[in-house]
Amino acid sequence: MIVKQASLDIVCGVTSKLPDTKQFEVAFAGKSNVGKSSLINALMNRKNLARTSSQPGKTQTINFYHINDEFYLVDLPGYGYAKASEEVKAKWGKMIERYLYTSPNLRAVFLLIDIRHEPSANDRLMFDWIKSQGFEPIIIATKLDKIKRSQIQKQTALIKRTLGVSKEAGILTFSAETKQGRDEIWELIESLMNAENTEEPDREIAETK
């Protein structure tokens, strides 16, 4: 994917009306400080369009990044931030739930997991909840540069086992430092978009019958 244009197009807070962009959307979920903003910046080939912070819980809105005037990358608020109040956590949860449940344009949800650690209880809850909304979460194991190459297989197997992902399912890996894995993520997004486009004529034919 050649990113010619990328911009933060829409920002939705707790009380905001969610937009109907009428364009293809993929969303990124993950616990606070797992590297969502860094991943999205890497995909867009921008340094600071998605704001990164060493302070967990920084993303408190749903951010829609418009790519090439064709589709959106959607950054969901990080979950599991221990210092956030229960009231704030509940609001973030409802905001994520509302988007995943009601968006007519969402086609895939990427769930980011820190490759160094076993998925947390919050990770497992989010994985199961995304599935309950009708999506098969696409796992991206982040912080790849923080472990040795010899540990990758062991850690990805741990993630699969803990989340209950089938052994046959693949896990994407990504490093914000080296950008390793960026091309593979784009290839998957493009394949999803291509599949969407090839389905459109069939839908039109069905509607005219």
GROMACS .gro file of N, CA and C in nm, residues 29-187:
model
  477
   29ALA      N    1  -0.781  -0.245   1.820
   29ALA     CA    2  -0.809  -0.248   1.963
   29ALA      C    3  -0.688  -0.304   2.036
   30GLY      N    4  -0.678  -0.269   2.163
   30GLY     CA    5  -0.567  -0.320   2.242
   30GLY      C    6  -0.559  -0.248   2.375
   31LYS      N    7  -0.493  -0.310   2.471
   31LYS     CA    8  -0.483  -0.247   2.603
   31LYS      C    9  -0.393  -0.124   2.595
   32SER      N   10  -0.402  -0.040   2.695
   32SER     CA   11  -0.323   0.081   2.700
   32SER      C   12  -0.174   0.050   2.691
   33ASN      N   13  -0.104   0.128   2.611
   33ASN     CA   14   0.041   0.118   2.598
   33ASN      C   15   0.088  -0.007   2.524
   34VAL      N   16   0.000  -0.070   2.445
   34VAL     CA   17   0.040  -0.188   2.367
   34VAL      C   18   0.104  -0.148   2.234
   35GLY      N   19   0.089  -0.020   2.198
   35GLY     CA   20   0.153   0.029   2.076
   35GLY      C   21   0.060   0.054   1.960
   36LYS      N   22  -0.068   0.082   1.987
   36LYS     CA   23  -0.162   0.106   1.878
   36LYS      C   24  -0.125   0.230   1.797
   37SER      N   25  -0.098   0.339   1.865
   37SER     CA   26  -0.066   0.464   1.794
   37SER      C   27   0.062   0.449   1.712
   38SER      N   28   0.160   0.380   1.768
   38SER     CA   29   0.286   0.358   1.695
   38SER      C   30   0.262   0.274   1.571
   39LEU      N   31   0.178   0.173   1.583
   39LEU     CA   32   0.145   0.088   1.469
   39LEU      C   33   0.074   0.168   1.361
   40ILE      N   34  -0.024   0.247   1.401
   40ILE     CA   35  -0.100   0.325   1.302
   40ILE      C   36  -0.011   0.427   1.235
   41ASN      N   37   0.078   0.492   1.310
   41ASN     CA   38   0.174   0.585   1.249
   41ASN      C   39   0.261   0.513   1.146
   42ALA      N   40   0.306   0.394   1.180
   42ALA     CA   41   0.391   0.316   1.089
   42ALA      C   42   0.315   0.280   0.962
   43LEU      N   43   0.190   0.241   0.976
   43LEU     CA   44   0.110   0.207   0.858
   43LEU      C   45   0.090   0.329   0.769
   44MET      N   46   0.068   0.444   0.830
   44MET     CA   47   0.045   0.566   0.753
   44MET      C   48   0.174   0.630   0.705
   45ASN      N   49   0.287   0.575   0.752
   45ASN     CA   50   0.417   0.632   0.721
   45ASN      C   51   0.427   0.777   0.768
   46ARG      N   52   0.373   0.800   0.885
   46ARG     CA   53   0.379   0.932   0.948
   46ARG      C   54   0.439   0.917   1.087
   47LYS      N   55   0.507   1.019   1.135
   47LYS     CA   56   0.573   1.008   1.265
   47LYS      C   57   0.479   1.033   1.382
   48ASN      N   58   0.396   1.137   1.372
   48ASN     CA   59   0.320   1.178   1.489
   48ASN      C   60   0.174   1.209   1.461
   49LEU      N   61   0.119   1.155   1.352
   49LEU     CA   62  -0.021   1.184   1.324
   49LEU      C   63  -0.110   1.121   1.431
   50ALA      N   64  -0.082   0.995   1.462
   50ALA     CA   65  -0.146   0.933   1.578
   50ALA      C   66  -0.057   0.961   1.698
   51ARG      N   67  -0.110   1.027   1.797
   51ARG     CA   68  -0.027   1.070   1.910
   51ARG      C   69   0.013   0.952   1.997
   52THR      N   70   0.144   0.938   2.017
   52THR     CA   71   0.195   0.834   2.104
   52THR      C   72   0.233   0.896   2.238
   53SER      N   73   0.231   0.815   2.340
   53SER     CA   74   0.265   0.865   2.473
   53SER      C   75   0.315   0.751   2.559
   54SER      N   76   0.408   0.781   2.649
   54SER     CA   77   0.453   0.682   2.746
   54SER      C   78   0.351   0.667   2.859
   55GLN      N   79   0.253   0.760   2.861
   55GLN     CA   80   0.149   0.755   2.963
   55GLN      C   81   0.032   0.672   2.913
   56PRO      N   82   0.004   0.558   2.974
   56PRO     CA   83  -0.107   0.474   2.930
   56PRO      C   84  -0.240   0.547   2.940
   57GLY      N   85  -0.337   0.502   2.859
   57GLY     CA   86  -0.470   0.560   2.866
   57GLY      C   87  -0.484   0.692   2.795
   58LYS      N   88  -0.387   0.728   2.710
   58LYS     CA   89  -0.388   0.858   2.645
   58LYS      C   90  -0.500   0.869   2.542
   59THR      N   91  -0.524   0.763   2.466
   59THR     CA   92  -0.629   0.767   2.366
   59THR      C   93  -0.764   0.745   2.434
   60GLN      N   94  -0.844   0.852   2.443
   60GLN     CA   95  -0.973   0.844   2.511
   60GLN      C   96  -1.088   0.871   2.415
   61THR      N   97  -1.058   0.871   2.286
   61THR     CA   98  -1.158   0.894   2.184
   61THR      C   99  -1.143   0.788   2.076
   62ILE      N  100  -1.242   0.778   1.988
   62ILE     CA  101  -1.230   0.695   1.870
   62ILE      C  102  -1.183   0.785   1.757
   63ASN      N  103  -1.066   0.754   1.704
   63ASN     CA  104  -1.004   0.840   1.602
   63ASN      C  105  -1.008   0.772   1.466
   64PHE      N  106  -1.063   0.843   1.367
   64PHE     CA  107  -1.078   0.792   1.232
   64PHE      C  108  -0.971   0.856   1.142
   65TYR      N  109  -0.879   0.776   1.093
   65TYR     CA  110  -0.773   0.825   1.005
   65TYR      C  111  -0.809   0.791   0.860
   66HIS      N  112  -0.820   0.894   0.778
   66HIS     CA  113  -0.862   0.877   0.639
   66HIS      C  114  -0.739   0.854   0.551
   67ILE      N  115  -0.739   0.747   0.476
   67ILE     CA  116  -0.624   0.708   0.396
   67ILE      C  117  -0.658   0.717   0.247
   68ASN      N  118  -0.582   0.796   0.175
   68ASN     CA  119  -0.595   0.809   0.029
   68ASN      C  120  -0.737   0.841  -0.015
   69ASP      N  121  -0.814   0.905   0.073
   69ASP     CA  122  -0.955   0.937   0.043
   69ASP      C  123  -1.037   0.814   0.008
   70GLU      N  124  -0.991   0.695   0.051
   70GLU     CA  125  -1.057   0.570   0.011
   70GLU      C  126  -1.112   0.489   0.127
   71PHE      N  127  -1.046   0.494   0.244
   71PHE     CA  128  -1.087   0.409   0.355
   71PHE      C  129  -1.033   0.467   0.485
   72TYR      N  130  -1.071   0.401   0.597
   72TYR     CA  131  -1.035   0.452   0.729
   72TYR      C  132  -0.966   0.346   0.814
   73LEU      N  133  -0.862   0.390   0.887
   73LEU     CA  134  -0.805   0.315   0.997
   73LEU      C  135  -0.863   0.376   1.124
   74VAL      N  136  -0.921   0.294   1.210
   74VAL     CA  137  -0.993   0.346   1.326
   74VAL      C  138  -0.922   0.302   1.454
   75ASP      N  139  -0.878   0.400   1.532
   75ASP     CA  140  -0.804   0.375   1.656
   75ASP      C  141  -0.902   0.381   1.772
   76LEU      N  142  -0.923   0.267   1.840
   76LEU     CA  143  -1.015   0.261   1.953
   76LEU      C  144  -0.941   0.291   2.084
   77PRO      N  145  -1.012   0.343   2.184
   77PRO     CA  146  -0.947   0.372   2.312
   77PRO      C  147  -0.884   0.248   2.372
   78GLY      N  148  -0.766   0.265   2.434
   78GLY     CA  149  -0.702   0.153   2.501
   78GLY      C  150  -0.779   0.112   2.624
   79TYR      N  151  -0.781  -0.017   2.651
   79TYR     CA  152  -0.854  -0.067   2.768
   79TYR      C  153  -0.754  -0.116   2.872
   80GLY      N  154  -0.806  -0.140   2.992
   80GLY     CA  155  -0.724  -0.199   3.098
   80GLY      C  156  -0.630  -0.103   3.167
   81TYR      N  157  -0.655   0.029   3.154
   81TYR     CA  158  -0.568   0.126   3.221
   81TYR      C  159  -0.604   0.131   3.369
   82ALA      N  160  -0.513   0.082   3.453
   82ALA     CA  161  -0.544   0.059   3.594
   82ALA      C  162  -0.580   0.188   3.669
   83LYS      N  163  -0.519   0.300   3.631
   83LYS     CA  164  -0.539   0.423   3.708
   83LYS      C  165  -0.666   0.498   3.668
   84ALA      N  166  -0.731   0.454   3.560
   84ALA     CA  167  -0.857   0.517   3.521
   84ALA      C  168  -0.966   0.476   3.619
   85SER      N  169  -1.056   0.569   3.647
   85SER     CA  170  -1.165   0.537   3.739
   85SER      C  171  -1.259   0.436   3.674
   86GLU      N  172  -1.336   0.368   3.758
   86GLU     CA  173  -1.431   0.270   3.706
   86GLU      C  174  -1.534   0.337   3.615
   87GLU      N  175  -1.571   0.460   3.648
   87GLU     CA  176  -1.668   0.534   3.567
   87GLU      C  177  -1.610   0.561   3.427
   88VAL      N  178  -1.483   0.602   3.422
   88VAL     CA  179  -1.419   0.630   3.293
   88VAL      C  180  -1.404   0.501   3.213
   89LYS      N  181  -1.362   0.393   3.279
   89LYS     CA  182  -1.349   0.265   3.211
   89LYS      C  183  -1.481   0.221   3.149
   90ALA      N  184  -1.589   0.241   3.224
   90ALA     CA  185  -1.721   0.202   3.175
   90ALA      C  186  -1.759   0.284   3.052
   91LYS      N  187  -1.726   0.412   3.054
   91LYS     CA  188  -1.758   0.499   2.940
   91LYS      C  189  -1.678   0.456   2.817
   92TRP      N  190  -1.548   0.427   2.835
   92TRP     CA  191  -1.466   0.381   2.723
   92TRP      C  192  -1.523   0.252   2.666
   93GLY      N  193  -1.561   0.160   2.758
   93GLY     CA  194  -1.616   0.032   2.714
   93GLY      C  195  -1.742   0.049   2.632
   94LYS      N  196  -1.831   0.136   2.679
   94LYS     CA  197  -1.956   0.159   2.607
   94LYS      C  198  -1.931   0.223   2.471
   95MET      N  199  -1.830   0.311   2.465
   95MET     CA  200  -1.797   0.377   2.339
   95MET      C  201  -1.746   0.275   2.237
   96ILE      N  202  -1.657   0.186   2.282
   96ILE     CA  203  -1.606   0.081   2.192
   96ILE      C  204  -1.720  -0.010   2.150
   97GLU      N  205  -1.803  -0.049   2.246
   97GLU     CA  206  -1.916  -0.138   2.217
   97GLU      C  207  -2.009  -0.077   2.114
   98ARG      N  208  -2.039   0.050   2.131
   98ARG     CA  209  -2.132   0.118   2.039
   98ARG      C  210  -2.077   0.119   1.897
   99TYR      N  211  -1.946   0.143   1.886
   99TYR     CA  212  -1.887   0.147   1.752
   99TYR      C  213  -1.886   0.008   1.687
  100LEU      N  214  -1.836  -0.091   1.759
  100LEU     CA  215  -1.826  -0.225   1.702
  100LEU      C  216  -1.964  -0.281   1.667
  101TYR      N  217  -2.064  -0.246   1.745
  101TYR     CA  218  -2.199  -0.301   1.726
  101TYR      C  219  -2.276  -0.230   1.616
  102THR      N  220  -2.251  -0.100   1.598
  102THR     CA  221  -2.338  -0.022   1.508
  102THR      C  222  -2.274   0.022   1.377
  103SER      N  223  -2.142   0.018   1.365
  103SER     CA  224  -2.081   0.070   1.243
  103SER      C  225  -2.120  -0.015   1.122
  104PRO      N  226  -2.177   0.047   1.018
  104PRO     CA  227  -2.214  -0.028   0.898
  104PRO      C  228  -2.096  -0.052   0.804
  105ASN      N  229  -1.982   0.010   0.835
  105ASN     CA  230  -1.869   0.006   0.742
  105ASN      C  231  -1.750  -0.074   0.795
  106LEU      N  232  -1.757  -0.116   0.920
  106LEU     CA  233  -1.645  -0.189   0.981
  106LEU      C  234  -1.636  -0.329   0.922
  107ARG      N  235  -1.519  -0.365   0.872
  107ARG     CA  236  -1.501  -0.494   0.807
  107ARG      C  237  -1.406  -0.588   0.882
  108ALA      N  238  -1.318  -0.533   0.968
  108ALA     CA  239  -1.224  -0.619   1.039
  108ALA      C  240  -1.176  -0.547   1.165
  109VAL      N  241  -1.144  -0.627   1.267
  109VAL     CA  242  -1.092  -0.572   1.392
  109VAL      C  243  -0.960  -0.640   1.424
  110PHE      N  244  -0.855  -0.560   1.434
  110PHE     CA  245  -0.723  -0.609   1.473
  110PHE      C  246  -0.710  -0.593   1.625
  111LEU      N  247  -0.669  -0.699   1.691
  111LEU     CA  248  -0.647  -0.694   1.835
  111LEU      C  249  -0.498  -0.704   1.862
  112LEU      N  250  -0.442  -0.600   1.924
  112LEU     CA  251  -0.298  -0.595   1.951
  112LEU      C  252  -0.268  -0.655   2.088
  113ILE      N  253  -0.168  -0.743   2.090
  113ILE     CA  254  -0.125  -0.810   2.213
  113ILE      C  255   0.026  -0.794   2.225
  114ASP      N  256   0.075  -0.758   2.343
  114ASP     CA  257   0.219  -0.747   2.368
  114ASP      C  258   0.280  -0.887   2.364
  115ILE      N  259   0.371  -0.910   2.269
  115ILE     CA  260   0.426  -1.043   2.248
  115ILE      C  261   0.508  -1.092   2.367
  116ARG      N  262   0.551  -1.002   2.454
  116ARG     CA  263   0.637  -1.040   2.566
  116ARG      C  264   0.561  -1.111   2.678
  117HIS      N  265   0.428  -1.091   2.681
  117HIS     CA  266   0.353  -1.139   2.797
  117HIS      C  267   0.234  -1.225   2.756
  118GLU      N  268   0.192  -1.309   2.848
  118GLU     CA  269   0.068  -1.383   2.829
  118GLU      C  270  -0.048  -1.284   2.824
  119PRO      N  271  -0.143  -1.302   2.732
  119PRO     CA  272  -0.259  -1.211   2.727
  119PRO      C  273  -0.327  -1.200   2.863
  120SER      N  274  -0.363  -1.078   2.899
  120SER     CA  275  -0.424  -1.052   3.029
  120SER      C  276  -0.572  -1.090   3.027
  121ALA      N  277  -0.634  -1.082   3.144
  121ALA     CA  278  -0.778  -1.109   3.153
  121ALA      C  279  -0.855  -1.011   3.066
  122ASN      N  280  -0.810  -0.885   3.062
  122ASN     CA  281  -0.876  -0.785   2.977
  122ASN      C  282  -0.860  -0.820   2.829
  123ASP      N  283  -0.742  -0.870   2.792
  123ASP     CA  284  -0.721  -0.912   2.653
  123ASP      C  285  -0.818  -1.026   2.616
  124ARG      N  286  -0.832  -1.120   2.706
  124ARG     CA  287  -0.919  -1.234   2.679
  124ARG      C  288  -1.065  -1.190   2.668
  125LEU      N  289  -1.104  -1.098   2.755
  125LEU     CA  290  -1.240  -1.046   2.750
  125LEU      C  291  -1.266  -0.974   2.618
  126MET      N  292  -1.169  -0.891   2.575
  126MET     CA  293  -1.186  -0.818   2.451
  126MET      C  294  -1.191  -0.913   2.332
  127PHE      N  295  -1.105  -1.015   2.331
  127PHE     CA  296  -1.106  -1.113   2.223
  127PHE      C  297  -1.244  -1.180   2.213
  128ASP      N  298  -1.294  -1.227   2.327
  128ASP     CA  299  -1.424  -1.295   2.327
  128ASP      C  300  -1.536  -1.199   2.289
  129TRP      N  301  -1.525  -1.076   2.335
  129TRP     CA  302  -1.631  -0.979   2.308
  129TRP      C  303  -1.634  -0.940   2.160
  130ILE      N  304  -1.517  -0.922   2.099
  130ILE     CA  305  -1.512  -0.892   1.955
  130ILE      C  306  -1.578  -1.006   1.876
  131LYS      N  307  -1.550  -1.130   1.917
  131LYS     CA  308  -1.612  -1.244   1.851
  131LYS      C  309  -1.763  -1.242   1.867
  132SER      N  310  -1.809  -1.201   1.984
  132SER     CA  311  -1.954  -1.197   2.009
  132SER      C  312  -2.023  -1.093   1.922
  133GLN      N  313  -1.947  -0.996   1.872
  133GLN     CA  314  -2.003  -0.894   1.784
  133GLN      C  315  -2.000  -0.936   1.637
  134GLY      N  316  -1.955  -1.059   1.611
  134GLY     CA  317  -1.959  -1.112   1.476
  134GLY      C  318  -1.828  -1.100   1.398
  135PHE      N  319  -1.721  -1.057   1.466
  135PHE     CA  320  -1.592  -1.044   1.399
  135PHE      C  321  -1.496  -1.152   1.449
  136GLU      N  322  -1.407  -1.195   1.362
  136GLU     CA  323  -1.299  -1.285   1.401
  136GLU      C  324  -1.176  -1.197   1.424
  137PRO      N  325  -1.135  -1.175   1.550
  137PRO     CA  326  -1.024  -1.083   1.575
  137PRO      C  327  -0.897  -1.127   1.502
  138ILE      N  328  -0.829  -1.031   1.441
  138ILE     CA  329  -0.701  -1.057   1.376
  138ILE      C  330  -0.592  -1.013   1.474
  139ILE      N  331  -0.513  -1.108   1.521
  139ILE     CA  332  -0.416  -1.079   1.627
  139ILE      C  333  -0.287  -1.023   1.568
  140ILE      N  334  -0.242  -0.911   1.626
  140ILE     CA  335  -0.110  -0.856   1.595
  140ILE      C  336  -0.029  -0.857   1.724
  141ALA      N  337   0.079  -0.932   1.726
  141ALA     CA  338   0.169  -0.935   1.842
  141ALA      C  339   0.271  -0.822   1.826
  142THR      N  340   0.263  -0.723   1.914
  142THR     CA  341   0.347  -0.604   1.905
  142THR      C  342   0.475  -0.618   1.987
  143LYS      N  343   0.561  -0.517   1.973
  143LYS     CA  344   0.688  -0.508   2.046
  143LYS      C  345   0.781  -0.625   2.012
  144LEU      N  346   0.780  -0.663   1.885
  144LEU     CA  347   0.858  -0.777   1.837
  144LEU      C  348   1.007  -0.760   1.865
  145ASP      N  349   1.055  -0.635   1.860
  145ASP     CA  350   1.198  -0.610   1.879
  145ASP      C  351   1.242  -0.628   2.024
  146LYS      N  352   1.146  -0.647   2.115
  146LYS     CA  353   1.179  -0.657   2.257
  146LYS      C  354   1.212  -0.800   2.300
  147ILE      N  355   1.196  -0.896   2.210
  147ILE     CA  356   1.230  -1.034   2.244
  147ILE      C  357   1.329  -1.090   2.142
  148LYS      N  358   1.392  -1.200   2.179
  148LYS     CA  359   1.486  -1.265   2.088
  148LYS      C  360   1.409  -1.340   1.980
  149ARG      N  361   1.471  -1.353   1.864
  149ARG     CA  362   1.409  -1.424   1.753
  149ARG      C  363   1.369  -1.567   1.794
  150SER      N  364   1.453  -1.628   1.877
  150SER     CA  365   1.427  -1.766   1.917
  150SER      C  366   1.303  -1.780   2.005
  151GLN      N  367   1.254  -1.667   2.060
  151GLN     CA  368   1.138  -1.670   2.149
  151GLN      C  369   1.006  -1.648   2.076
  152ILE      N  370   1.012  -1.607   1.949
  152ILE     CA  371   0.890  -1.566   1.879
  152ILE      C  372   0.787  -1.678   1.872
  153GLN      N  373   0.830  -1.794   1.830
  153GLN     CA  374   0.736  -1.905   1.814
  153GLN      C  375   0.672  -1.944   1.947
  154LYS      N  376   0.753  -1.947   2.052
  154LYS     CA  377   0.702  -1.981   2.184
  154LYS      C  378   0.597  -1.880   2.231
  155GLN      N  379   0.624  -1.750   2.210
  155GLN     CA  380   0.534  -1.647   2.258
  155GLN      C  381   0.405  -1.640   2.176
  156THR      N  382   0.416  -1.659   2.044
  156THR     CA  383   0.294  -1.657   1.963
  156THR      C  384   0.207  -1.779   1.996
  157ALA      N  385   0.270  -1.891   2.026
  157ALA     CA  386   0.195  -2.009   2.066
  157ALA      C  387   0.123  -1.985   2.198
  158LEU      N  388   0.189  -1.913   2.290
  158LEU     CA  389   0.129  -1.880   2.419
  158LEU      C  390   0.006  -1.791   2.399
  159ILE      N  391   0.017  -1.694   2.309
  159ILE     CA  392  -0.095  -1.605   2.281
  159ILE      C  393  -0.213  -1.684   2.225
  160LYS      N  394  -0.186  -1.771   2.130
  160LYS     CA  395  -0.293  -1.854   2.071
  160LYS      C  396  -0.361  -1.939   2.177
  161ARG      N  397  -0.279  -2.002   2.259
  161ARG     CA  398  -0.333  -2.093   2.360
  161ARG      C  399  -0.417  -2.018   2.462
  162THR      N  400  -0.370  -1.904   2.506
  162THR     CA  401  -0.441  -1.828   2.610
  162THR      C  402  -0.572  -1.770   2.558
  163LEU      N  403  -0.572  -1.724   2.433
  163LEU     CA  404  -0.692  -1.663   2.377
  163LEU      C  405  -0.788  -1.767   2.320
  164GLY      N  406  -0.738  -1.888   2.299
  164GLY     CA  407  -0.823  -1.989   2.239
  164GLY      C  408  -0.830  -1.979   2.088
  165VAL      N  409  -0.722  -1.924   2.028
  165VAL     CA  410  -0.714  -1.915   1.882
  165VAL      C  411  -0.675  -2.053   1.828
  166SER      N  412  -0.732  -2.091   1.715
  166SER     CA  413  -0.700  -2.221   1.658
  166SER      C  414  -0.552  -2.226   1.620
  167LYS      N  415  -0.493  -2.345   1.628
  167LYS     CA  416  -0.352  -2.362   1.598
  167LYS      C  417  -0.321  -2.324   1.452
  168GLU      N  418  -0.422  -2.341   1.365
  168GLU     CA  419  -0.401  -2.313   1.223
  168GLU      C  420  -0.401  -2.163   1.194
  169ALA      N  421  -0.463  -2.085   1.283
  169ALA     CA  422  -0.474  -1.941   1.259
  169ALA      C  423  -0.337  -1.875   1.270
  170GLY      N  424  -0.314  -1.778   1.185
  170GLY     CA  425  -0.187  -1.705   1.188
  170GLY      C  426  -0.192  -1.588   1.284
  171ILE      N  427  -0.078  -1.546   1.331
  171ILE     CA  428  -0.066  -1.425   1.411
  171ILE      C  429   0.035  -1.334   1.343
  172LEU      N  430  -0.005  -1.211   1.320
  172LEU     CA  431   0.086  -1.113   1.263
  172LEU      C  432   0.176  -1.060   1.372
  173THR      N  433   0.301  -1.031   1.341
  173THR     CA  434   0.393  -0.974   1.438
  173THR      C  435   0.441  -0.838   1.387
  174PHE      N  436   0.470  -0.748   1.481
  174PHE     CA  437   0.505  -0.612   1.441
  174PHE      C  438   0.602  -0.549   1.539
  175SER      N  439   0.696  -0.472   1.485
  175SER     CA  440   0.788  -0.391   1.565
  175SER      C  441   0.779  -0.245   1.521
  176ALA      N  442   0.748  -0.158   1.616
  176ALA     CA  443   0.744  -0.015   1.586
  176ALA      C  444   0.884   0.040   1.560
  177GLU      N  445   0.985  -0.026   1.617
  177GLU     CA  446   1.123   0.020   1.599
  177GLU      C  447   1.174  -0.009   1.459
  178THR      N  448   1.156  -0.130   1.413
  178THR     CA  449   1.213  -0.172   1.283
  178THR      C  450   1.111  -0.169   1.170
  179LYS      N  451   0.981  -0.154   1.205
  179LYS     CA  452   0.869  -0.159   1.108
  179LYS      C  453   0.850  -0.299   1.051
  180GLN      N  454   0.916  -0.399   1.108
  180GLN     CA  455   0.896  -0.536   1.062
  180GLN      C  456   0.751  -0.576   1.083
  181GLY      N  457   0.690  -0.631   0.981
  181GLY     CA  458   0.550  -0.672   0.988
  181GLY      C  459   0.454  -0.574   0.924
  182ARG      N  460   0.501  -0.452   0.896
  182ARG     CA  461   0.411  -0.350   0.838
  182ARG      C  462   0.356  -0.395   0.703
  183ASP      N  463   0.442  -0.447   0.617
  183ASP     CA  464   0.397  -0.487   0.483
  183ASP      C  465   0.295  -0.599   0.490
  184GLU      N  466   0.315  -0.692   0.583
  184GLU     CA  467   0.221  -0.803   0.596
  184GLU      C  468   0.083  -0.755   0.641
  185ILE      N  469   0.081  -0.656   0.731
  185ILE     CA  470  -0.047  -0.601   0.777
  185ILE      C  471  -0.118  -0.532   0.661
  186TRP      N  472  -0.042  -0.454   0.582
  186TRP     CA  473  -0.102  -0.387   0.467
  186TRP      C  474  -0.153  -0.488   0.365
  187GLU      N  475  -0.079  -0.595   0.344
  187GLU     CA  476  -0.123  -0.697   0.248
  187GLU      C  477  -0.257  -0.756   0.290
   0.00000   0.00000   0.00000
